[in-house]
mmCIF file of C-alpha atoms and ligand atoms in Angstrom:
data_model
loop_
_atom_site.group_PDB
_atom_site.id
_atom_site.type_symbol
_atom_site.label_atom_id
_atom_site.label_comp_id
_atom_site.label_asym_id
_atom_site.label_seq_id
_atom_site.Cartn_x
_atom_site.Cartn_y
_atom_site.Cartn_z
ATOM 1 C CA MET Z 734 0.058 -0.009 0.036
ATOM 2 C CA ASN Z 735 1.434 3.237 -0.910
ATOM 3 C CA ASN Z 736 1.439 6.343 1.427
ATOM 4 C CA ILE Z 737 -1.768 7.979 0.041
ATOM 5 C CA ASP Z 738 -3.731 4.614 0.086
ATOM 6 C CA HIS Z 739 -2.555 4.187 3.674
ATOM 7 C CA ILE Z 740 -3.911 7.616 4.728
ATOM 8 C CA LEU Z 741 -7.172 7.145 2.918
ATOM 9 C CA ALA Z 742 -7.663 3.817 4.596
ATOM 10 C CA LYS Z 743 -7.922 5.443 8.127
ATOM 11 C CA ARG Z 744 -11.303 5.375 9.757
ATOM 12 C CA PRO Z 745 -12.858 7.733 10.274
ATOM 13 C CA LEU Z 746 -11.066 9.504 7.451
ATOM 14 C CA ILE Z 747 -11.110 13.400 7.906
ATOM 15 C CA ILE Z 748 -10.810 15.633 4.881
ATOM 16 C CA SER Z 749 -10.922 19.323 5.650
ATOM 17 C CA GLY Z 750 -10.004 22.716 4.288
ATOM 18 C CA PRO Z 751 -11.687 25.828 2.868
ATOM 19 C CA CYS Z 752 -14.450 25.814 0.318
ATOM 20 C CA SER Z 753 -12.098 27.884 -1.925
ATOM 21 C CA ALA Z 754 -8.419 28.686 -2.161
ATOM 22 C CA GLU Z 755 -8.588 32.534 -1.944
ATOM 23 C CA THR Z 756 -5.005 33.785 -1.390
ATOM 24 C CA LYS Z 757 -1.715 32.090 -0.656
ATOM 25 C CA GLU Z 758 -1.713 33.219 3.031
ATOM 26 C CA GLN Z 759 -5.234 31.934 3.525
ATOM 27 C CA VAL Z 760 -4.323 28.427 2.033
ATOM 28 C CA LEU Z 761 -1.051 28.162 4.015
ATOM 29 C CA GLN Z 762 -2.355 29.326 7.296
ATOM 30 C CA THR Z 763 -5.526 27.200 7.148
ATOM 31 C CA ALA Z 764 -3.392 24.183 6.249
ATOM 32 C CA ILE Z 765 -0.981 24.856 9.118
ATOM 33 C CA ASP Z 766 -3.789 25.346 11.705
ATOM 34 C CA LEU Z 767 -5.576 22.233 10.504
ATOM 35 C CA LYS Z 768 -2.451 20.083 10.614
ATOM 36 C CA GLU Z 769 -1.907 21.405 14.181
ATOM 37 C CA THR Z 770 -5.350 20.060 15.266
ATOM 38 C CA GLY Z 771 -3.897 16.578 14.724
ATOM 39 C CA LYS Z 772 -7.404 15.579 13.390
ATOM 40 C CA VAL Z 773 -7.157 16.086 9.702
ATOM 41 C CA ASP Z 774 -5.799 13.521 7.152
ATOM 42 C CA VAL Z 775 -6.196 15.240 3.855
ATOM 43 C CA PHE Z 776 -6.411 19.036 2.984
ATOM 44 C CA ARG Z 777 -9.132 20.105 0.611
ATOM 45 C CA ALA Z 778 -9.583 23.414 -1.327
ATOM 46 C CA GLY Z 779 -11.672 24.368 -4.347
ATOM 47 C CA ILE Z 780 -9.457 25.942 -7.207
ATOM 48 C CA TRP Z 781 -12.074 26.071 -9.930
ATOM 49 C CA LYS Z 782 -15.585 26.780 -8.436
ATOM 50 C CA PRO Z 783 -18.679 25.866 -10.459
ATOM 51 C CA ARG Z 784 -21.143 28.500 -9.297
ATOM 52 C CA THR Z 785 -24.741 28.382 -9.939
ATOM 53 C CA ARG Z 786 -24.830 31.945 -11.351
ATOM 54 C CA PRO Z 787 -22.030 33.938 -12.960
ATOM 55 C CA GLY Z 788 -20.639 36.898 -10.985
ATOM 56 C CA SER Z 789 -19.856 34.905 -7.869
ATOM 57 C CA PHE Z 790 -16.214 34.136 -6.974
ATOM 58 C CA GLU Z 791 -15.314 31.461 -9.564
ATOM 59 C CA GLY Z 792 -12.060 30.312 -8.063
ATOM 60 C CA VAL Z 793 -8.356 31.456 -8.387
ATOM 61 C CA GLY Z 794 -7.554 28.905 -11.034
ATOM 62 C CA THR Z 795 -4.251 27.215 -11.637
ATOM 63 C CA VAL Z 796 -2.216 29.626 -9.583
ATOM 64 C CA GLY Z 797 -3.887 28.115 -6.637
ATOM 65 C CA LEU Z 798 -2.394 24.732 -7.384
ATOM 66 C CA ALA Z 799 1.165 26.049 -6.485
ATOM 67 C CA TRP Z 800 -0.158 27.256 -3.104
ATOM 68 C CA LEU Z 801 -1.413 23.731 -2.483
ATOM 69 C CA GLN Z 802 2.006 22.318 -3.309
ATOM 70 C CA GLU Z 803 3.554 24.672 -0.799
ATOM 71 C CA ALA Z 804 0.876 23.679 1.812
ATOM 72 C CA LYS Z 805 1.875 20.069 1.296
ATOM 73 C CA ALA Z 806 5.553 20.870 1.630
ATOM 74 C CA LEU Z 807 4.852 22.751 4.840
ATOM 75 C CA THR Z 808 2.457 20.304 6.563
ATOM 76 C CA GLY Z 809 2.894 17.025 4.978
ATOM 77 C CA LEU Z 810 -0.894 16.825 4.343
ATOM 78 C CA PRO Z 811 -2.074 15.255 1.122
ATOM 79 C CA MET Z 812 -3.929 17.753 -1.144
ATOM 80 C CA ALA Z 813 -7.421 17.250 -2.688
ATOM 81 C CA VAL Z 814 -9.152 19.355 -5.319
ATOM 82 C CA GLU Z 815 -12.368 19.298 -7.358
ATOM 83 C CA ILE Z 816 -11.938 18.769 -11.046
ATOM 84 C CA ALA Z 817 -14.590 19.156 -13.624
ATOM 85 C CA ASN Z 818 -12.942 18.484 -17.082
ATOM 86 C CA ALA Z 819 -9.859 17.010 -18.685
ATOM 87 C CA LYS Z 820 -7.850 20.160 -18.485
ATOM 88 C CA GLN Z 821 -8.336 20.614 -14.755
ATOM 89 C CA ALA Z 822 -7.545 16.876 -14.212
ATOM 90 C CA GLU Z 823 -4.265 17.374 -16.026
ATOM 91 C CA GLU Z 824 -3.338 20.541 -14.177
ATOM 92 C CA ALA Z 825 -4.064 19.067 -10.792
ATOM 93 C CA LEU Z 826 -1.879 15.982 -11.580
ATOM 94 C CA LYS Z 827 0.901 18.136 -12.907
ATOM 95 C CA HIS Z 828 0.846 19.941 -9.513
ATOM 96 C CA ASP Z 829 1.085 16.735 -7.571
ATOM 97 C CA ILE Z 830 -2.411 16.801 -6.179
ATOM 98 C CA ASP Z 831 -2.934 13.621 -4.296
ATOM 99 C CA VAL Z 832 -6.733 13.240 -4.404
ATOM 100 C CA LEU Z 833 -9.369 14.484 -6.767
ATOM 101 C CA TRP Z 834 -13.115 14.767 -6.550
ATOM 102 C CA ILE Z 835 -15.916 15.330 -8.966
ATOM 103 C CA GLY Z 836 -18.388 17.971 -7.674
ATOM 104 C CA ALA Z 837 -22.175 17.598 -7.615
ATOM 105 C CA ARG Z 838 -22.669 19.832 -10.694
ATOM 106 C CA THR Z 839 -20.421 17.682 -12.832
ATOM 107 C CA THR Z 840 -21.770 14.291 -11.647
ATOM 108 C CA VAL Z 841 -25.104 15.290 -13.362
ATOM 109 C CA ASN Z 842 -23.477 15.345 -16.755
ATOM 110 C CA PRO Z 843 -22.314 12.143 -18.300
ATOM 111 C CA PHE Z 844 -20.245 13.966 -20.985
ATOM 112 C CA SER Z 845 -18.230 15.776 -18.415
ATOM 113 C CA VAL Z 846 -17.790 12.619 -16.331
ATOM 114 C CA GLN Z 847 -16.737 10.708 -19.349
ATOM 115 C CA GLU Z 848 -14.232 13.435 -20.292
ATOM 116 C CA VAL Z 849 -12.725 13.241 -16.789
ATOM 117 C CA ALA Z 850 -12.680 9.445 -17.006
ATOM 118 C CA ASP Z 851 -10.869 9.605 -20.418
ATOM 119 C CA ALA Z 852 -8.274 11.954 -18.938
ATOM 120 C CA LEU Z 853 -7.695 9.590 -16.106
ATOM 121 C CA GLN Z 854 -7.403 6.484 -18.101
ATOM 122 C CA ASN Z 855 -4.659 4.373 -16.522
ATOM 123 C CA VAL Z 856 -3.652 7.098 -13.962
ATOM 124 C CA LYS Z 857 -3.329 5.969 -10.499
ATOM 125 C CA VAL Z 858 -5.026 8.640 -8.500
ATOM 126 C CA PRO Z 859 -7.735 8.414 -5.794
ATOM 127 C CA ILE Z 860 -10.943 9.994 -6.886
ATOM 128 C CA TYR Z 861 -14.146 10.721 -4.940
ATOM 129 C CA ILE Z 862 -17.472 11.231 -6.697
ATOM 130 C CA LYS Z 863 -20.050 13.489 -5.092
ATOM 131 C CA ASN Z 864 -23.642 12.773 -5.516
ATOM 132 C CA PRO Z 865 -25.421 14.686 -8.429
ATOM 133 C CA ILE Z 866 -27.405 17.815 -7.283
ATOM 134 C CA ASN Z 867 -30.645 16.106 -8.419
ATOM 135 C CA ALA Z 868 -32.050 13.177 -6.469
ATOM 136 C CA ASP Z 869 -31.007 10.435 -8.937
ATOM 137 C CA VAL Z 870 -29.113 7.370 -7.747
ATOM 138 C CA GLU Z 871 -28.674 6.084 -11.371
ATOM 139 C CA LEU Z 872 -26.709 9.270 -12.426
ATOM 140 C CA TRP Z 873 -24.477 8.885 -9.304
ATOM 141 C CA LEU Z 874 -24.002 5.218 -10.094
ATOM 142 C CA GLY Z 875 -23.369 6.017 -13.767
ATOM 143 C CA ALA Z 876 -20.500 8.328 -12.778
ATOM 144 C CA TYR Z 877 -19.083 5.724 -10.507
ATOM 145 C CA GLU Z 878 -19.189 3.173 -13.379
ATOM 146 C CA ARG Z 879 -17.542 5.483 -15.932
ATOM 147 C CA ILE Z 880 -14.504 6.083 -13.545
ATOM 148 C CA LEU Z 881 -14.482 2.313 -12.541
ATOM 149 C CA LYS Z 882 -14.265 1.380 -16.185
ATOM 150 C CA THR Z 883 -10.919 3.224 -16.348
ATOM 151 C CA GLY Z 884 -9.394 0.578 -14.129
ATOM 152 C CA ASN Z 885 -9.361 2.929 -11.135
ATOM 153 C CA GLU Z 886 -9.447 1.015 -7.880
ATOM 154 C CA GLN Z 887 -9.299 4.016 -5.498
ATOM 155 C CA ILE Z 888 -12.730 5.380 -5.877
ATOM 156 C CA GLY Z 889 -14.805 6.891 -3.013
ATOM 157 C CA LEU Z 890 -18.285 8.423 -2.902
ATOM 158 C CA ILE Z 891 -19.259 11.705 -1.218
ATOM 159 C CA HIS Z 892 -22.785 12.318 0.082
ATOM 160 C CA ARG Z 893 -23.458 16.045 -0.152
ATOM 161 C CA GLY Z 894 -27.136 16.226 -0.240
ATOM 162 C CA PHE Z 895 -29.703 17.015 -3.080
ATOM 163 C CA SER Z 896 -31.392 20.071 -4.413
ATOM 164 C CA HIS Z 897 -35.011 20.191 -3.519
ATOM 165 C CA TYR Z 898 -38.002 22.491 -4.102
ATOM 166 C CA GLY Z 899 -39.561 24.181 -1.248
ATOM 167 C CA ASN Z 900 -38.337 24.883 2.384
ATOM 168 C CA THR Z 901 -36.322 22.447 4.406
ATOM 169 C CA THR Z 902 -33.915 23.255 7.164
ATOM 170 C CA TYR Z 903 -31.064 22.026 4.968
ATOM 171 C CA ARG Z 904 -29.193 23.835 2.089
ATOM 172 C CA ASN Z 905 -29.252 20.376 0.282
ATOM 173 C CA ALA Z 906 -31.756 17.842 1.497
ATOM 174 C CA PRO Z 907 -29.631 14.781 2.758
ATOM 175 C CA MET Z 908 -32.324 12.189 1.511
ATOM 176 C CA TRP Z 909 -30.429 9.559 3.504
ATOM 177 C CA HIS Z 910 -32.385 6.716 1.807
ATOM 178 C CA LEU Z 911 -30.819 7.641 -1.599
ATOM 179 C CA ALA Z 912 -27.384 7.526 -0.069
ATOM 180 C CA LEU Z 913 -28.152 4.275 1.512
ATOM 181 C CA GLU Z 914 -29.299 2.840 -1.738
ATOM 182 C CA MET Z 915 -26.070 3.979 -3.381
ATOM 183 C CA LYS Z 916 -24.046 2.465 -0.516
ATOM 184 C CA ARG Z 917 -26.086 -0.816 -1.106
ATOM 185 C CA ARG Z 918 -25.449 -0.851 -4.797
ATOM 186 C CA CYS Z 919 -21.755 0.007 -4.694
ATOM 187 C CA GLY Z 920 -20.789 -2.408 -1.877
ATOM 188 C CA ASP Z 921 -17.546 -1.767 -0.070
ATOM 189 C CA VAL Z 922 -16.649 1.637 -1.666
ATOM 190 C CA PRO Z 923 -15.460 4.275 0.883
ATOM 191 C CA PHE Z 924 -18.396 6.480 1.657
ATOM 192 C CA ILE Z 925 -17.929 9.963 3.017
ATOM 193 C CA ILE Z 926 -20.317 12.599 4.394
ATOM 194 C CA ASP Z 927 -19.946 16.280 3.374
ATOM 195 C CA PRO Z 928 -22.024 17.842 6.099
ATOM 196 C CA SER Z 929 -21.010 21.401 5.030
ATOM 197 C CA HIS Z 930 -22.951 21.349 1.689
ATOM 198 C CA ILE Z 931 -25.794 19.424 3.241
ATOM 199 C CA CYS Z 932 -26.362 21.865 6.133
ATOM 200 C CA GLY Z 933 -25.217 25.184 4.589
ATOM 201 C CA ASN Z 934 -24.801 26.400 8.294
ATOM 202 C CA ARG Z 935 -22.564 25.639 11.182
ATOM 203 C CA HIS Z 936 -25.053 24.684 13.889
ATOM 204 C CA MET Z 937 -26.309 21.465 12.138
ATOM 205 C CA LEU Z 938 -22.891 20.048 11.187
ATOM 206 C CA GLN Z 939 -22.367 18.007 14.298
ATOM 207 C CA GLU Z 940 -25.813 16.186 14.137
ATOM 208 C CA THR Z 941 -25.306 15.463 10.550
ATOM 209 C CA ILE Z 942 -21.930 13.917 11.040
ATOM 210 C CA GLN Z 943 -23.266 12.006 13.978
ATOM 211 C CA LYS Z 944 -26.068 10.514 11.834
ATOM 212 C CA ALA Z 945 -23.642 9.479 9.107
ATOM 213 C CA MET Z 946 -21.420 7.781 11.555
ATOM 214 C CA ASP Z 947 -24.341 5.955 12.945
ATOM 215 C CA LEU Z 948 -24.955 4.762 9.393
ATOM 216 C CA ARG Z 949 -21.384 3.506 9.237
ATOM 217 C CA TYR Z 950 -19.959 6.021 6.883
ATOM 218 C CA ASP Z 951 -16.206 5.979 6.478
ATOM 219 C CA GLY Z 952 -15.355 9.587 6.876
ATOM 220 C CA VAL Z 953 -16.142 13.319 6.580
ATOM 221 C CA MET Z 954 -15.266 16.035 4.159
ATOM 222 C CA ILE Z 955 -15.983 19.359 6.028
ATOM 223 C CA GLU Z 956 -15.057 22.858 5.077
ATOM 224 C CA ALA Z 957 -12.820 24.869 7.488
ATOM 225 C CA HIS Z 958 -11.376 28.338 7.048
ATOM 226 C CA ILE Z 959 -9.192 30.679 9.155
ATOM 227 C CA ASP Z 960 -11.815 33.379 8.957
ATOM 228 C CA PRO Z 961 -15.112 31.752 7.927
ATOM 229 C CA ASP Z 962 -17.286 34.828 8.095
ATOM 230 C CA HIS Z 963 -15.119 36.578 5.404
ATOM 231 C CA ALA Z 964 -14.672 33.508 3.167
ATOM 232 C CA TRP Z 965 -15.253 34.288 -0.593
ATOM 233 C CA SER Z 966 -17.591 31.296 -0.893
ATOM 234 C CA ASP Z 967 -19.892 29.324 1.387
ATOM 235 C CA ALA Z 968 -19.191 31.631 4.416
ATOM 236 C CA LYS Z 969 -22.048 30.512 6.519
ATOM 237 C CA GLN Z 970 -21.114 26.819 6.585
ATOM 238 C CA GLN Z 971 -17.345 26.944 7.144
ATOM 239 C CA VAL Z 972 -15.842 26.574 10.639
ATOM 240 C CA THR Z 973 -12.462 27.577 12.080
ATOM 241 C CA PRO Z 974 -9.955 24.905 12.745
ATOM 242 C CA ASP Z 975 -10.940 25.140 16.485
ATOM 243 C CA GLY Z 976 -14.499 24.936 15.501
ATOM 244 C CA LEU Z 977 -13.703 21.751 13.753
ATOM 245 C CA VAL Z 978 -11.956 20.268 16.732
ATOM 246 C CA ASN Z 979 -14.922 21.211 18.838
ATOM 247 C CA ILE Z 980 -17.423 19.440 16.484
ATOM 248 C CA LEU Z 981 -15.316 16.338 16.002
ATOM 249 C CA SER Z 982 -14.710 15.861 19.756
ATOM 250 C CA GLN Z 983 -18.481 15.625 20.300
ATOM 251 C CA ILE Z 984 -19.025 12.879 17.833
ATOM 252 C CA VAL Z 985 -19.463 9.342 19.091
ATOM 253 C CA TRP Z 986 -17.455 7.311 16.570
ATOM 254 C CA ARG Z 987 -19.354 3.985 16.679
ATOM 255 C CA LYS Z 988 -17.934 0.653 15.342
ATOM 256 C CA GLU Z 989 -19.729 -1.834 13.445
ATOM 257 C CA ASP Z 990 -18.471 -4.958 15.320
ATOM 258 C CA ILE Z 991 -20.185 -5.976 18.460
ATOM 259 C CA PRO Z 992 -17.529 -5.773 21.126
ATOM 260 C CA THR Z 993 -18.374 -8.828 23.320
ATOM 261 C CA GLU Z 994 -19.979 -12.262 23.017
ATOM 262 C CA GLU Z 995 -22.589 -11.402 25.583
ATOM 263 C CA LEU Z 996 -23.669 -8.296 23.634
ATOM 264 C CA HIS Z 997 -23.528 -10.297 20.435
ATOM 265 C CA ALA Z 998 -25.972 -12.838 22.050
ATOM 266 C CA ILE Z 999 -28.416 -10.222 23.020
ATOM 267 C CA LEU Z 1000 -28.412 -8.738 19.560
ATOM 268 C CA LEU Z 1001 -28.879 -12.190 18.054
ATOM 269 C CA LYS Z 1002 -31.960 -12.808 20.192
ATOM 270 C CA TYR Z 1003 -33.616 -9.632 19.069
ATOM 271 C CA ARG Z 1004 -32.573 -10.165 15.465
ATOM 272 C CA THR Z 1005 -34.166 -13.707 15.515
ATOM 273 C CA GLN Z 1006 -37.400 -12.030 16.758
ATOM 274 C CA ILE Z 1007 -37.170 -9.320 14.064
ATOM 275 C CA ASN Z 1008 -36.716 -12.046 11.364
ATOM 276 C CA GLN Z 1009 -39.824 -13.867 12.661
ATOM 277 C CA LEU Z 1010 -41.851 -10.730 12.653
ATOM 278 C CA ASP Z 1011 -40.690 -9.851 9.208
ATOM 279 C CA ASN Z 1012 -41.740 -13.292 7.961
ATOM 280 C CA GLU Z 1013 -45.208 -12.804 9.460
ATOM 281 C CA ILE Z 1014 -45.499 -9.345 7.848
ATOM 282 C CA ILE Z 1015 -44.671 -10.900 4.419
ATOM 283 C CA GLU Z 1016 -47.223 -13.679 5.003
ATOM 284 C CA LEU Z 1017 -49.852 -11.221 6.142
ATOM 285 C CA LEU Z 1018 -49.188 -9.151 3.075
ATOM 286 C CA ALA Z 1019 -49.596 -12.114 0.856
ATOM 287 C CA ASN Z 1020 -52.991 -12.940 2.588
ATOM 288 C CA ARG Z 1021 -54.084 -9.408 2.079
ATOM 289 C CA MET Z 1022 -53.235 -9.593 -1.671
ATOM 290 C CA GLN Z 1023 -55.364 -12.731 -1.940
ATOM 291 C CA LEU Z 1024 -58.359 -10.779 -0.466
ATOM 292 C CA VAL Z 1025 -57.588 -7.877 -2.956
ATOM 293 C CA GLU Z 1026 -57.731 -10.351 -5.708
ATOM 294 C CA GLU Z 1027 -61.044 -11.713 -4.649
ATOM 295 C CA ILE Z 1028 -62.363 -8.185 -4.640
ATOM 296 C CA GLY Z 1029 -60.847 -7.707 -8.163
ATOM 297 C CA LYS Z 1030 -62.939 -10.586 -9.460
ATOM 298 C CA TYR Z 1031 -66.088 -9.123 -7.879
ATOM 299 C CA LYS Z 1032 -65.311 -5.639 -9.509
ATOM 300 C CA LYS Z 1033 -64.598 -7.286 -12.757
ATOM 301 C CA GLU Z 1034 -68.010 -9.054 -12.828
ATOM 302 C CA ASN Z 1035 -69.810 -5.768 -11.924
ATOM 303 C CA ASP Z 1036 -67.681 -3.425 -14.024
ATOM 304 C CA VAL Z 1037 -66.525 -1.315 -10.986
ATOM 305 C CA THR Z 1038 -63.289 0.748 -11.184
ATOM 306 C CA ILE Z 1039 -60.218 -0.450 -9.334
ATOM 307 C CA LEU Z 1040 -59.629 2.769 -7.539
ATOM 308 C CA GLN Z 1041 -62.263 3.962 -5.112
ATOM 309 C CA VAL Z 1042 -60.809 7.113 -3.589
ATOM 310 C CA ASN Z 1043 -63.155 7.484 -0.590
ATOM 311 C CA ARG Z 1044 -62.390 3.935 0.492
ATOM 312 C CA TRP Z 1045 -58.794 4.556 0.310
ATOM 313 C CA LYS Z 1046 -58.988 7.812 2.263
ATOM 314 C CA GLU Z 1047 -61.088 6.097 4.941
ATOM 315 C CA ILE Z 1048 -58.462 3.335 5.196
ATOM 316 C CA LEU Z 1049 -55.543 5.777 5.577
ATOM 317 C CA ASP Z 1050 -57.289 7.973 8.116
ATOM 318 C CA ARG Z 1051 -58.058 4.918 10.272
ATOM 319 C CA LEU Z 1052 -54.465 3.583 10.003
ATOM 320 C CA CYS Z 1053 -52.855 6.858 10.585
ATOM 321 C CA SER Z 1054 -54.691 7.430 13.856
ATOM 322 C CA LYS Z 1055 -54.092 3.789 14.961
ATOM 323 C CA GLY Z 1056 -50.383 4.084 14.016
ATOM 324 C CA GLU Z 1057 -50.076 7.370 15.949
ATOM 325 C CA SER Z 1058 -51.483 5.698 18.978
ATOM 326 C CA LEU Z 1059 -48.714 3.050 18.680
ATOM 327 C CA GLY Z 1060 -45.921 5.417 18.264
ATOM 328 C CA LEU Z 1061 -45.683 5.225 14.393
ATOM 329 C CA SER Z 1062 -45.430 8.420 12.545
ATOM 330 C CA LYS Z 1063 -48.031 9.467 10.121
ATOM 331 C CA GLU Z 1064 -45.427 9.955 7.396
ATOM 332 C CA PHE Z 1065 -44.337 6.347 7.725
ATOM 333 C CA ILE Z 1066 -47.904 4.951 7.724
ATOM 334 C CA ILE Z 1067 -48.833 6.883 4.541
ATOM 335 C CA GLN Z 1068 -45.639 5.759 2.833
ATOM 336 C CA TYR Z 1069 -45.999 2.162 3.889
ATOM 337 C CA PHE Z 1070 -49.631 1.856 3.000
ATOM 338 C CA ASP Z 1071 -49.203 3.699 -0.319
ATOM 339 C CA ALA Z 1072 -46.741 0.969 -1.354
ATOM 340 C CA ILE Z 1073 -49.274 -1.636 -0.207
ATOM 341 C CA HIS Z 1074 -52.006 0.052 -2.126
ATOM 342 C CA LEU Z 1075 -49.995 0.380 -5.364
ATOM 343 C CA GLU Z 1076 -49.203 -3.357 -5.105
ATOM 344 C CA SER Z 1077 -52.970 -4.000 -4.517
ATOM 345 C CA ILE Z 1078 -53.894 -2.048 -7.717
ATOM 346 C CA LYS Z 1079 -51.363 -4.121 -9.629
ATOM 347 C CA HIS Z 1080 -52.906 -7.367 -8.436
ATOM 348 C CA GLN Z 1081 -56.391 -6.235 -9.297
ATOM 349 C CA ASP Z 1082 -55.224 -4.926 -12.664
ATOM 350 C CA MET Z 1083 -53.897 -8.439 -13.221
ATOM 351 C CA VAL Z 1084 -57.283 -10.101 -12.307
ATOM 352 C CA MET Z 1085 -59.412 -7.652 -14.059
ATOM 353 C CA ASN Z 1086 -57.406 -7.365 -17.239
ATOM 354 C CA ASP Z 1087 -55.945 -10.954 -17.413
ATOM 355 C CA LYS Z 1088 -52.419 -9.837 -17.069
ATOM 356 C CA LYS Z 1089 -49.420 -11.553 -15.477
ATOM 357 C CA ILE Z 1090 -47.626 -9.941 -12.608
HETATM 358 C C1 LIG M 1418 -17.418 22.259 -2.773
HETATM 359 O O1 LIG M 1418 -17.023 21.124 -2.265
HETATM 360 O O2 LIG M 1418 -16.983 23.351 -2.351
HETATM 361 C C2 LIG M 1418 -18.419 22.191 -3.786
HETATM 362 C C3 LIG M 1418 -18.642 23.057 -4.720
HETATM 363 O O3 LIG M 1418 -19.304 21.157 -3.459
HETATM 364 P P1 LIG M 1418 -20.589 20.579 -4.291
HETATM 365 O O4 LIG M 1418 -19.909 20.107 -5.611
HETATM 366 O O5 LIG M 1418 -21.064 19.468 -3.331
HETATM 367 O O6 LIG M 1418 -21.601 21.762 -4.512
HETATM 368 MN MN1 LIG M 1419 -18.240 24.935 -0.749
#
């Protein structure tokens, strides 16, 4: 294992640094202060900034890569930058950048991802892929596959949240279920949380990191700056190096392994019971579908529609209040029974229109 692989294998892996490289002094001082915390494994800084609208600070460009080289020489920290096209990939590699990442606005575009993949053909450099800005696991997976096809074995994924319409407390909604789906589909690939771009503020960073660690993420990419309030980009979400230490010291870093045999036995007992209940749920659902099919036959004989809105509303109202009295959220009950309802409609469609499932 070479040095950078060794560093990236650390758990939890901590990647930190400013949103953007702004000046040489800012880069060097932030790197020195982060190194001094003893908590940071890799230094990050944006050199080319893909901004939603023109006119915002768009990054210092190639000149910043030389600052990162100096920061590496001063601190020994490996350097990570975002790249969005072949030219940036080449520039970064020419300046001994150790780790690359593909940003959320690039992951959405298969042309750009392919261009980066082509530029990195047979290059041995670790590369992390952020989720696309839109809530589409297939696009994220597509970007992963394009890089994988170059023979790169040092790929990681970064969960930075998704754009959404309407208000939420997050800058980019985490949509944890999508990240977990990606984790499931990619297997053992390192999975990093970027709480900075999810939260868009400082006060929710800690709880977001904690949630990721509880879900067995492998590390954190978090923005830090010597003077966050005056940062040229993403000022509200960046923390000082001391702020970073404060946040990280409050995280409970859980492990996946069960420490003792006794605890293992307790978990096993509960898990056996859960498996039994899950089996019963499946059997009950199958029984329910049989009744639904019987109703389908009756509806067919009498030319009645499959969907009867009032009946469905009545079922949901009753189940929501029953669920709530048993400590189950209304949101969960609606999602769960919506899925059952869709499957029921499929079964009745099958019976009424002589289709196969
Ligand atoms: C960044 O890391 O500063 C950045 C631009 O992130 P994202 O691609 O997640 O928006
Ligand atoms: Mn940023």
